[in-house]
């Protein structure tokens, strides 16, 4: 039973963090109909920024995390304005542009930061004996709490603020929202920046645990896409449920079937879920 | 006619796709094509800055190829290889030296540890760059793909750091290995270390690659023969999270964990082994690959969990094995301003010296003459005196195994703990 609880806890922790970076993809897909292949590279960028701010500039790790997330938000705004905006209306173009951007960023990281893993100092060290049952890393527990807070804040933003209402209206009917005075271009810009910032937030939370390397973003993007498709394209609640489901199933699969094929379990869940619900767990069938 | 700029080519291609794709609106395409073109030009403009092209040889030079991972989870090995051949080229091309009166040049092809990339990479080196021979590689999966190409195209390949037995056990005429093999490491080093230090229970954690699975099987056989209880867990190569595996290991209660995990994954493994209360609290971890424990930022990534960690290595900067070894460390320090950290820089250095020696003795770049010369090698390199075994029918064919050390981090200092005759200190268990 203790083992099961450990696997469940770890699955939950990983799942919440999966959900956090998948929410960025869901937001951008839901609002802009753009699949951002460079999402994982923005996660990596935040990791590098936080390591750089904390190590080279001597910032406190917590401040470095906030600054890194803000920087990725600004990078997101610039990417939207220069690279994504010309592709509106053509999903294929946005795919091509973001795919090329991901390759450019990977090579850029390799050139600038080198191949070695980078991380900022841990905010906390050591491990806690959870429920007197098993030892669990304090940085992971903190990461879980931070990711949870970020997700709650994101839902509050979408549910209760003017910006959230605008985002939801554009997501439901872009033309109608436009007729009601919403500026879709500005919403796109902010939504893309926010989506990137969510990737960045996940990046700064996870980098102290899993240091970043130039190509690690590929796996992050893949996981985010699996979560988004599993939860239902563009569904925020689906992202959270999909992320947790993926994290838990990966851990239970690795524990009770084989740890050699951990990543395979994600795809098995995805295929099974799509077989039963083609639109994803929380997705709606399109008319 | 001059070809169109890359950005225009991509835009044109996208337009062609759009023309046959009913889901793309032609109206939207017309409106945005110019802006998109500008965006693509911006992206492609970055490529010349970040792209690393091959080194083109002049007529008065002889080219050899290097294969290894410049990208992927073991990209650090590519950096070590670059350092290794840079030092070797300085020595080989020193005034009055060279190969056959010409300058030796290197063309480096990235294999990313991927068999498909490795096969096409070595084929490019041989057919496009016309290299005389190829050296390098550190991924067994990639090397197993490369040896078939080298043998088919009849160009000698000297493997530096891919350990799978089959690389030389296949008995290919054009394939040599001047580096460790799985059998050599397990039988000559690891099992001796385990027995000599009286470990009672061993856990094996191996990544699911050709190297990981191959060395796991040999370690299992060795432990079984020595009557030492053991357990085995296979882990996903790309996995960053090892809590599940470590929990199972902890329940088994070993006093030694043999971690056959290569790349940055090892850093995560060490840090998490400490978080879960396994190492060094109740067991020692032995990194069965070596270099990841020496990469920059190792201590930053693992923290105090790195103390008492063990790793295999063929290099001890404080105790040079030969005069060439001493010269390598001096040249490395002069060029890079510090001691080498990754012993794979030295391994690649060694293979370049072997290649240059073979070309000089063969008196040509003819492949069969080079194979003949390599088989007659009797050269002192940094790790010892190389003589390739010529007995067919086992992994020893065309192989030379350097002596391997087991090193322990003790208060951030490297202490050689095995074999006893080369040891610089005692093993610490607590």
mmCIF file of C-alpha atoms in Angstrom, chain B residues 2-283:
data_model
loop_
_atom_site.group_PDB
_atom_site.id
_atom_site.type_symbol
_atom_site.label_atom_id
_atom_site.label_comp_id
_atom_site.label_asym_id
_atom_site.label_seq_id
_atom_site.Cartn_x
_atom_site.Cartn_y
_atom_site.Cartn_z
ATOM 1 C CA UNK B 2 20.762 31.372 -59.010
ATOM 2 C CA UNK B 3 18.536 29.370 -56.641
ATOM 3 C CA UNK B 4 15.824 31.301 -54.792
ATOM 4 C CA UNK B 5 16.551 32.265 -51.169
ATOM 5 C CA UNK B 6 15.568 29.617 -48.634
ATOM 6 C CA UNK B 7 12.697 31.701 -47.258
ATOM 7 C CA UNK B 8 11.160 32.029 -50.743
ATOM 8 C CA UNK B 9 11.607 28.325 -51.384
ATOM 9 C CA UNK B 10 9.757 27.461 -48.190
ATOM 10 C CA UNK B 11 6.997 29.957 -48.942
ATOM 11 C CA UNK B 12 6.651 28.537 -52.429
ATOM 12 C CA UNK B 13 6.456 25.055 -50.998
ATOM 13 C CA UNK B 14 3.816 26.161 -48.522
ATOM 14 C CA UNK B 15 1.836 27.744 -51.366
ATOM 15 C CA UNK B 16 1.977 24.433 -53.244
ATOM 16 C CA UNK B 17 0.741 22.621 -50.119
ATOM 17 C CA UNK B 18 -2.014 25.181 -49.699
ATOM 18 C CA UNK B 19 -3.065 24.712 -53.320
ATOM 19 C CA UNK B 20 -3.785 21.038 -52.760
ATOM 20 C CA UNK B 21 -5.080 21.416 -49.219
ATOM 21 C CA UNK B 22 -8.819 22.138 -49.091
ATOM 22 C CA UNK B 23 -8.588 23.277 -45.454
ATOM 23 C CA UNK B 24 -6.430 26.276 -46.241
ATOM 24 C CA UNK B 25 -8.180 29.361 -47.459
ATOM 25 C CA UNK B 26 -6.610 30.805 -50.640
ATOM 26 C CA UNK B 27 -7.863 34.228 -49.545
ATOM 27 C CA UNK B 28 -5.986 34.067 -46.260
ATOM 28 C CA UNK B 29 -2.912 32.889 -48.070
ATOM 29 C CA UNK B 30 -2.880 35.875 -50.417
ATOM 30 C CA UNK B 31 -3.313 38.324 -47.593
ATOM 31 C CA UNK B 32 -0.535 36.951 -45.460
ATOM 32 C CA UNK B 33 1.973 35.498 -47.916
ATOM 33 C CA UNK B 34 4.245 38.562 -47.908
ATOM 34 C CA UNK B 35 4.279 38.816 -44.124
ATOM 35 C CA UNK B 36 4.826 35.085 -43.826
ATOM 36 C CA UNK B 37 7.663 35.275 -46.304
ATOM 37 C CA UNK B 38 9.292 37.960 -44.159
ATOM 38 C CA UNK B 39 8.828 35.800 -41.038
ATOM 39 C CA UNK B 40 10.443 32.802 -42.702
ATOM 40 C CA UNK B 41 13.330 34.912 -43.963
ATOM 41 C CA UNK B 42 13.941 36.084 -40.377
ATOM 42 C CA UNK B 43 13.984 32.483 -39.153
ATOM 43 C CA UNK B 44 16.239 31.217 -41.913
ATOM 44 C CA UNK B 45 18.551 34.176 -41.517
ATOM 45 C CA UNK B 46 19.432 32.688 -38.142
ATOM 46 C CA UNK B 47 20.579 29.402 -39.649
ATOM 47 C CA UNK B 48 23.994 30.531 -40.933
ATOM 48 C CA UNK B 49 24.726 31.801 -37.420
ATOM 49 C CA UNK B 50 23.910 28.554 -35.687
ATOM 50 C CA UNK B 51 24.706 26.004 -38.362
ATOM 51 C CA UNK B 52 28.010 24.214 -38.059
ATOM 52 C CA UNK B 53 29.343 23.138 -41.400
ATOM 53 C CA UNK B 54 31.908 20.445 -42.068
ATOM 54 C CA UNK B 55 35.577 21.183 -42.252
ATOM 55 C CA UNK B 56 36.623 21.121 -45.884
ATOM 56 C CA UNK B 57 40.049 19.827 -46.590
ATOM 57 C CA UNK B 58 42.512 21.441 -48.905
ATOM 58 C CA UNK B 59 44.393 19.369 -51.534
ATOM 59 C CA UNK B 60 47.462 19.166 -49.351
ATOM 60 C CA UNK B 61 45.616 17.403 -46.571
ATOM 61 C CA UNK B 62 44.253 13.992 -45.686
ATOM 62 C CA UNK B 63 40.813 13.793 -44.144
ATOM 63 C CA UNK B 64 39.531 11.472 -41.482
ATOM 64 C CA UNK B 65 35.959 11.386 -40.199
ATOM 65 C CA UNK B 66 34.731 11.616 -36.624
ATOM 66 C CA UNK B 67 31.313 10.273 -35.631
ATOM 67 C CA UNK B 68 29.688 11.120 -32.313
ATOM 68 C CA UNK B 69 26.760 12.841 -30.608
ATOM 69 C CA UNK B 70 26.838 16.607 -30.862
ATOM 70 C CA UNK B 71 23.155 16.820 -29.993
ATOM 71 C CA UNK B 72 20.790 14.683 -27.911
ATOM 72 C CA UNK B 73 21.101 13.506 -24.323
ATOM 73 C CA UNK B 74 24.844 12.836 -24.597
ATOM 74 C CA UNK B 75 25.756 15.966 -26.564
ATOM 75 C CA UNK B 76 28.487 16.632 -24.004
ATOM 76 C CA UNK B 77 30.410 13.721 -25.506
ATOM 77 C CA UNK B 78 30.506 15.607 -28.800
ATOM 78 C CA UNK B 79 32.182 18.488 -27.008
ATOM 79 C CA UNK B 80 34.710 16.091 -25.454
ATOM 80 C CA UNK B 81 35.385 14.618 -28.886
ATOM 81 C CA UNK B 82 35.957 18.108 -30.339
ATOM 82 C CA UNK B 83 38.479 18.835 -27.595
ATOM 83 C CA UNK B 84 40.148 15.467 -28.134
ATOM 84 C CA UNK B 85 40.727 15.855 -31.836
ATOM 85 C CA UNK B 86 41.752 19.496 -31.451
ATOM 86 C CA UNK B 87 44.611 18.453 -29.142
ATOM 87 C CA UNK B 88 45.495 15.483 -31.372
ATOM 88 C CA UNK B 89 45.572 17.588 -34.554
ATOM 89 C CA UNK B 90 47.924 20.085 -32.900
ATOM 90 C CA UNK B 91 50.319 17.209 -32.160
ATOM 91 C CA UNK B 92 49.955 15.354 -35.452
ATOM 92 C CA UNK B 93 50.237 18.521 -37.563
ATOM 93 C CA UNK B 94 53.084 20.058 -35.534
ATOM 94 C CA UNK B 95 55.872 21.597 -37.681
ATOM 95 C CA UNK B 96 57.817 18.860 -39.478
ATOM 96 C CA UNK B 97 55.108 16.282 -38.821
ATOM 97 C CA UNK B 98 51.781 15.472 -40.507
ATOM 98 C CA UNK B 99 50.653 12.366 -42.363
ATOM 99 C CA UNK B 100 52.399 11.333 -45.578
ATOM 100 C CA UNK B 101 53.773 14.870 -45.772
ATOM 101 C CA UNK B 102 50.275 16.353 -45.647
ATOM 102 C CA UNK B 103 48.136 17.957 -43.011
ATOM 103 C CA UNK B 104 45.604 15.758 -41.207
ATOM 104 C CA UNK B 105 42.086 17.213 -41.174
ATOM 105 C CA UNK B 106 38.921 16.120 -39.439
ATOM 106 C CA UNK B 107 35.288 16.162 -40.569
ATOM 107 C CA UNK B 108 32.866 15.732 -37.650
ATOM 108 C CA UNK B 109 29.431 14.239 -38.296
ATOM 109 C CA UNK B 110 26.749 14.440 -35.597
ATOM 110 C CA UNK B 111 25.036 11.097 -34.919
ATOM 111 C CA UNK B 112 22.946 12.226 -31.903
ATOM 112 C CA UNK B 113 23.108 8.659 -30.577
ATOM 113 C CA UNK B 114 20.519 7.707 -33.180
ATOM 114 C CA UNK B 115 21.223 4.609 -35.355
ATOM 115 C CA UNK B 116 19.570 6.072 -38.466
ATOM 116 C CA UNK B 117 21.475 9.350 -38.200
ATOM 117 C CA UNK B 118 24.649 7.408 -37.463
ATOM 118 C CA UNK B 119 24.321 5.210 -40.554
ATOM 119 C CA UNK B 120 23.628 8.153 -42.859
ATOM 120 C CA UNK B 121 26.326 10.233 -41.130
ATOM 121 C CA UNK B 122 29.131 7.762 -41.700
ATOM 122 C CA UNK B 123 27.929 7.132 -45.243
ATOM 123 C CA UNK B 124 28.139 10.881 -45.910
ATOM 124 C CA UNK B 125 31.659 11.001 -44.500
ATOM 125 C CA UNK B 126 32.775 8.153 -46.737
ATOM 126 C CA UNK B 127 30.971 9.024 -49.981
ATOM 127 C CA UNK B 128 30.765 12.833 -49.832
ATOM 128 C CA UNK B 129 33.837 13.793 -47.835
ATOM 129 C CA UNK B 130 35.988 10.871 -49.036
ATOM 130 C CA UNK B 131 37.599 10.351 -45.648
ATOM 131 C CA UNK B 132 40.419 7.814 -45.404
ATOM 132 C CA UNK B 133 39.052 6.310 -42.216
ATOM 133 C CA UNK B 134 36.576 7.126 -39.474
ATOM 134 C CA UNK B 135 37.057 7.272 -35.698
ATOM 135 C CA UNK B 136 34.834 7.980 -32.706
ATOM 136 C CA UNK B 137 31.322 7.139 -31.489
ATOM 137 C CA UNK B 138 30.163 6.628 -27.926
ATOM 138 C CA UNK B 139 26.665 5.146 -28.382
ATOM 139 C CA UNK B 140 26.528 1.403 -28.968
ATOM 140 C CA UNK B 141 23.230 1.621 -30.890
ATOM 141 C CA UNK B 142 24.786 4.159 -33.246
ATOM 142 C CA UNK B 143 28.045 2.217 -33.551
ATOM 143 C CA UNK B 144 26.194 -1.018 -34.404
ATOM 144 C CA UNK B 145 24.604 0.844 -37.330
ATOM 145 C CA UNK B 146 27.919 2.411 -38.384
ATOM 146 C CA UNK B 147 29.949 -0.812 -38.504
ATOM 147 C CA UNK B 148 27.690 -2.263 -41.201
ATOM 148 C CA UNK B 149 28.167 0.831 -43.376
ATOM 149 C CA UNK B 150 31.941 0.949 -42.803
ATOM 150 C CA UNK B 151 32.297 -2.714 -43.655
ATOM 151 C CA UNK B 152 30.050 -2.459 -46.718
ATOM 152 C CA UNK B 153 31.871 0.594 -48.059
ATOM 153 C CA UNK B 154 35.243 -0.883 -47.037
ATOM 154 C CA UNK B 155 36.570 2.039 -45.006
ATOM 155 C CA UNK B 156 38.285 1.401 -41.636
ATOM 156 C CA UNK B 157 36.395 2.545 -38.539
ATOM 157 C CA UNK B 158 38.097 2.808 -35.128
ATOM 158 C CA UNK B 159 35.486 2.926 -32.365
ATOM 159 C CA UNK B 160 36.544 5.007 -29.357
ATOM 160 C CA UNK B 161 33.873 4.590 -26.698
ATOM 161 C CA UNK B 162 30.955 2.374 -27.772
ATOM 162 C CA UNK B 163 31.123 -0.657 -25.513
ATOM 163 C CA UNK B 164 28.696 -3.273 -26.856
ATOM 164 C CA UNK B 165 30.507 -6.584 -27.417
ATOM 165 C CA UNK B 166 28.924 -7.173 -30.838
ATOM 166 C CA UNK B 167 30.750 -4.161 -32.318
ATOM 167 C CA UNK B 168 33.906 -6.234 -32.573
ATOM 168 C CA UNK B 169 32.372 -9.691 -31.980
ATOM 169 C CA UNK B 170 30.856 -9.561 -35.469
ATOM 170 C CA UNK B 171 34.369 -10.009 -36.795
ATOM 171 C CA UNK B 172 34.225 -7.259 -39.434
ATOM 172 C CA UNK B 173 37.483 -6.731 -41.285
ATOM 173 C CA UNK B 174 37.229 -2.917 -41.353
ATOM 174 C CA UNK B 175 36.089 -2.405 -37.760
ATOM 175 C CA UNK B 176 38.465 -1.832 -34.818
ATOM 176 C CA UNK B 177 37.941 -0.652 -31.249
ATOM 177 C CA UNK B 178 40.605 1.115 -29.205
ATOM 178 C CA UNK B 179 38.402 1.411 -26.163
ATOM 179 C CA UNK B 180 36.446 -0.524 -23.556
ATOM 180 C CA UNK B 181 33.953 -3.301 -24.314
ATOM 181 C CA UNK B 182 31.091 -4.310 -22.029
ATOM 182 C CA UNK B 183 32.749 -7.661 -21.266
ATOM 183 C CA UNK B 184 36.074 -6.020 -20.565
ATOM 184 C CA UNK B 185 34.546 -3.460 -18.176
ATOM 185 C CA UNK B 186 32.368 -5.968 -16.318
ATOM 186 C CA UNK B 187 34.773 -8.897 -16.109
ATOM 187 C CA UNK B 188 38.061 -7.038 -15.716
ATOM 188 C CA UNK B 189 36.901 -4.109 -13.558
ATOM 189 C CA UNK B 190 33.419 -4.099 -12.050
ATOM 190 C CA UNK B 191 33.249 -7.699 -10.832
ATOM 191 C CA UNK B 192 36.731 -7.417 -9.358
ATOM 192 C CA UNK B 193 35.668 -4.244 -7.545
ATOM 193 C CA UNK B 194 32.437 -5.808 -6.214
ATOM 194 C CA UNK B 195 34.222 -8.922 -4.916
ATOM 195 C CA UNK B 196 37.272 -7.112 -3.533
ATOM 196 C CA UNK B 197 35.118 -4.762 -1.459
ATOM 197 C CA UNK B 198 32.745 -7.404 -0.118
ATOM 198 C CA UNK B 199 29.442 -5.995 -1.372
ATOM 199 C CA UNK B 200 26.608 -8.257 -0.200
ATOM 200 C CA UNK B 201 23.617 -7.271 -2.323
ATOM 201 C CA UNK B 202 23.627 -5.458 -5.666
ATOM 202 C CA UNK B 203 20.910 -3.681 -7.640
ATOM 203 C CA UNK B 204 21.339 -3.133 -11.374
ATOM 204 C CA UNK B 205 19.519 -0.231 -13.017
ATOM 205 C CA UNK B 206 20.056 -0.237 -16.780
ATOM 206 C CA UNK B 207 18.736 2.019 -19.544
ATOM 207 C CA UNK B 208 16.920 0.308 -22.405
ATOM 208 C CA UNK B 209 19.650 0.752 -25.027
ATOM 209 C CA UNK B 210 22.008 -1.696 -26.715
ATOM 210 C CA UNK B 211 24.752 -0.667 -24.298
ATOM 211 C CA UNK B 212 22.544 -0.703 -21.199
ATOM 212 C CA UNK B 213 20.919 -4.054 -21.916
ATOM 213 C CA UNK B 214 24.219 -5.615 -23.025
ATOM 214 C CA UNK B 215 26.188 -4.580 -19.931
ATOM 215 C CA UNK B 216 23.234 -5.471 -17.659
ATOM 216 C CA UNK B 217 23.251 -9.059 -18.961
ATOM 217 C CA UNK B 218 26.988 -9.384 -18.361
ATOM 218 C CA UNK B 219 26.719 -7.921 -14.855
ATOM 219 C CA UNK B 220 23.896 -10.349 -14.046
ATOM 220 C CA UNK B 221 26.023 -13.276 -15.231
ATOM 221 C CA UNK B 222 29.008 -12.047 -13.204
ATOM 222 C CA UNK B 223 26.981 -11.591 -10.008
ATOM 223 C CA UNK B 224 25.311 -14.977 -10.446
ATOM 224 C CA UNK B 225 28.699 -16.642 -10.862
ATOM 225 C CA UNK B 226 29.986 -14.849 -7.758
ATOM 226 C CA UNK B 227 26.885 -15.942 -5.826
ATOM 227 C CA UNK B 228 25.946 -12.359 -4.919
ATOM 228 C CA UNK B 229 22.176 -11.676 -4.646
ATOM 229 C CA UNK B 230 21.003 -9.044 -7.131
ATOM 230 C CA UNK B 231 17.939 -7.435 -8.684
ATOM 231 C CA UNK B 232 17.562 -5.754 -12.066
ATOM 232 C CA UNK B 233 15.428 -2.861 -13.271
ATOM 233 C CA UNK B 234 15.391 -1.588 -16.843
ATOM 234 C CA UNK B 235 14.631 2.102 -17.222
ATOM 235 C CA UNK B 236 13.562 4.296 -20.126
ATOM 236 C CA UNK B 237 16.592 6.002 -21.709
ATOM 237 C CA UNK B 238 14.945 9.439 -21.925
ATOM 238 C CA UNK B 239 13.361 9.243 -18.474
ATOM 239 C CA UNK B 240 14.106 12.056 -16.042
ATOM 240 C CA UNK B 241 12.061 10.733 -13.154
ATOM 241 C CA UNK B 242 13.415 7.608 -11.428
ATOM 242 C CA UNK B 243 11.403 7.618 -8.193
ATOM 243 C CA UNK B 244 9.519 4.453 -9.139
ATOM 244 C CA UNK B 245 12.683 2.492 -9.917
ATOM 245 C CA UNK B 246 14.494 3.836 -6.859
ATOM 246 C CA UNK B 247 11.649 2.848 -4.557
ATOM 247 C CA UNK B 248 11.896 -0.753 -5.788
ATOM 248 C CA UNK B 249 15.664 -0.695 -5.375
ATOM 249 C CA UNK B 250 15.321 0.637 -1.837
ATOM 250 C CA UNK B 251 12.959 -2.163 -0.885
ATOM 251 C CA UNK B 252 15.506 -4.720 -2.093
ATOM 252 C CA UNK B 253 18.053 -3.212 0.306
ATOM 253 C CA UNK B 254 21.296 -3.364 -1.689
ATOM 254 C CA UNK B 255 24.635 -1.969 -0.536
ATOM 255 C CA UNK B 256 25.667 -1.192 -4.127
ATOM 256 C CA UNK B 257 23.683 0.085 -7.123
ATOM 257 C CA UNK B 258 25.222 -0.408 -10.560
ATOM 258 C CA UNK B 259 23.717 2.435 -12.610
ATOM 259 C CA UNK B 260 24.070 1.782 -16.326
ATOM 260 C CA UNK B 261 22.462 5.097 -17.247
ATOM 261 C CA UNK B 262 24.288 7.318 -19.706
ATOM 262 C CA UNK B 263 23.881 11.004 -20.346
ATOM 263 C CA UNK B 264 22.316 13.674 -18.180
ATOM 264 C CA UNK B 265 19.852 11.080 -16.834
ATOM 265 C CA UNK B 266 22.572 10.000 -14.437
ATOM 266 C CA UNK B 267 22.528 13.398 -12.705
ATOM 267 C CA UNK B 268 18.793 13.062 -12.064
ATOM 268 C CA UNK B 269 19.319 9.479 -10.875
ATOM 269 C CA UNK B 270 21.962 10.461 -8.307
ATOM 270 C CA UNK B 271 19.960 13.421 -6.969
ATOM 271 C CA UNK B 272 16.777 11.350 -6.695
ATOM 272 C CA UNK B 273 18.593 8.392 -5.101
ATOM 273 C CA UNK B 274 19.536 10.798 -2.330
ATOM 274 C CA UNK B 275 16.024 12.271 -2.009
ATOM 275 C CA UNK B 276 14.488 8.814 -1.650
ATOM 276 C CA UNK B 277 16.956 7.989 1.132
ATOM 277 C CA UNK B 278 18.892 5.374 -0.844
ATOM 278 C CA UNK B 279 22.337 6.779 -1.632
ATOM 279 C CA UNK B 280 24.679 7.334 -0.035
ATOM 280 C CA UNK B 281 22.550 6.711 3.080
ATOM 281 C CA UNK B 282 22.163 2.919 2.649
ATOM 282 C CA UNK B 283 23.933 2.096 -0.616
#
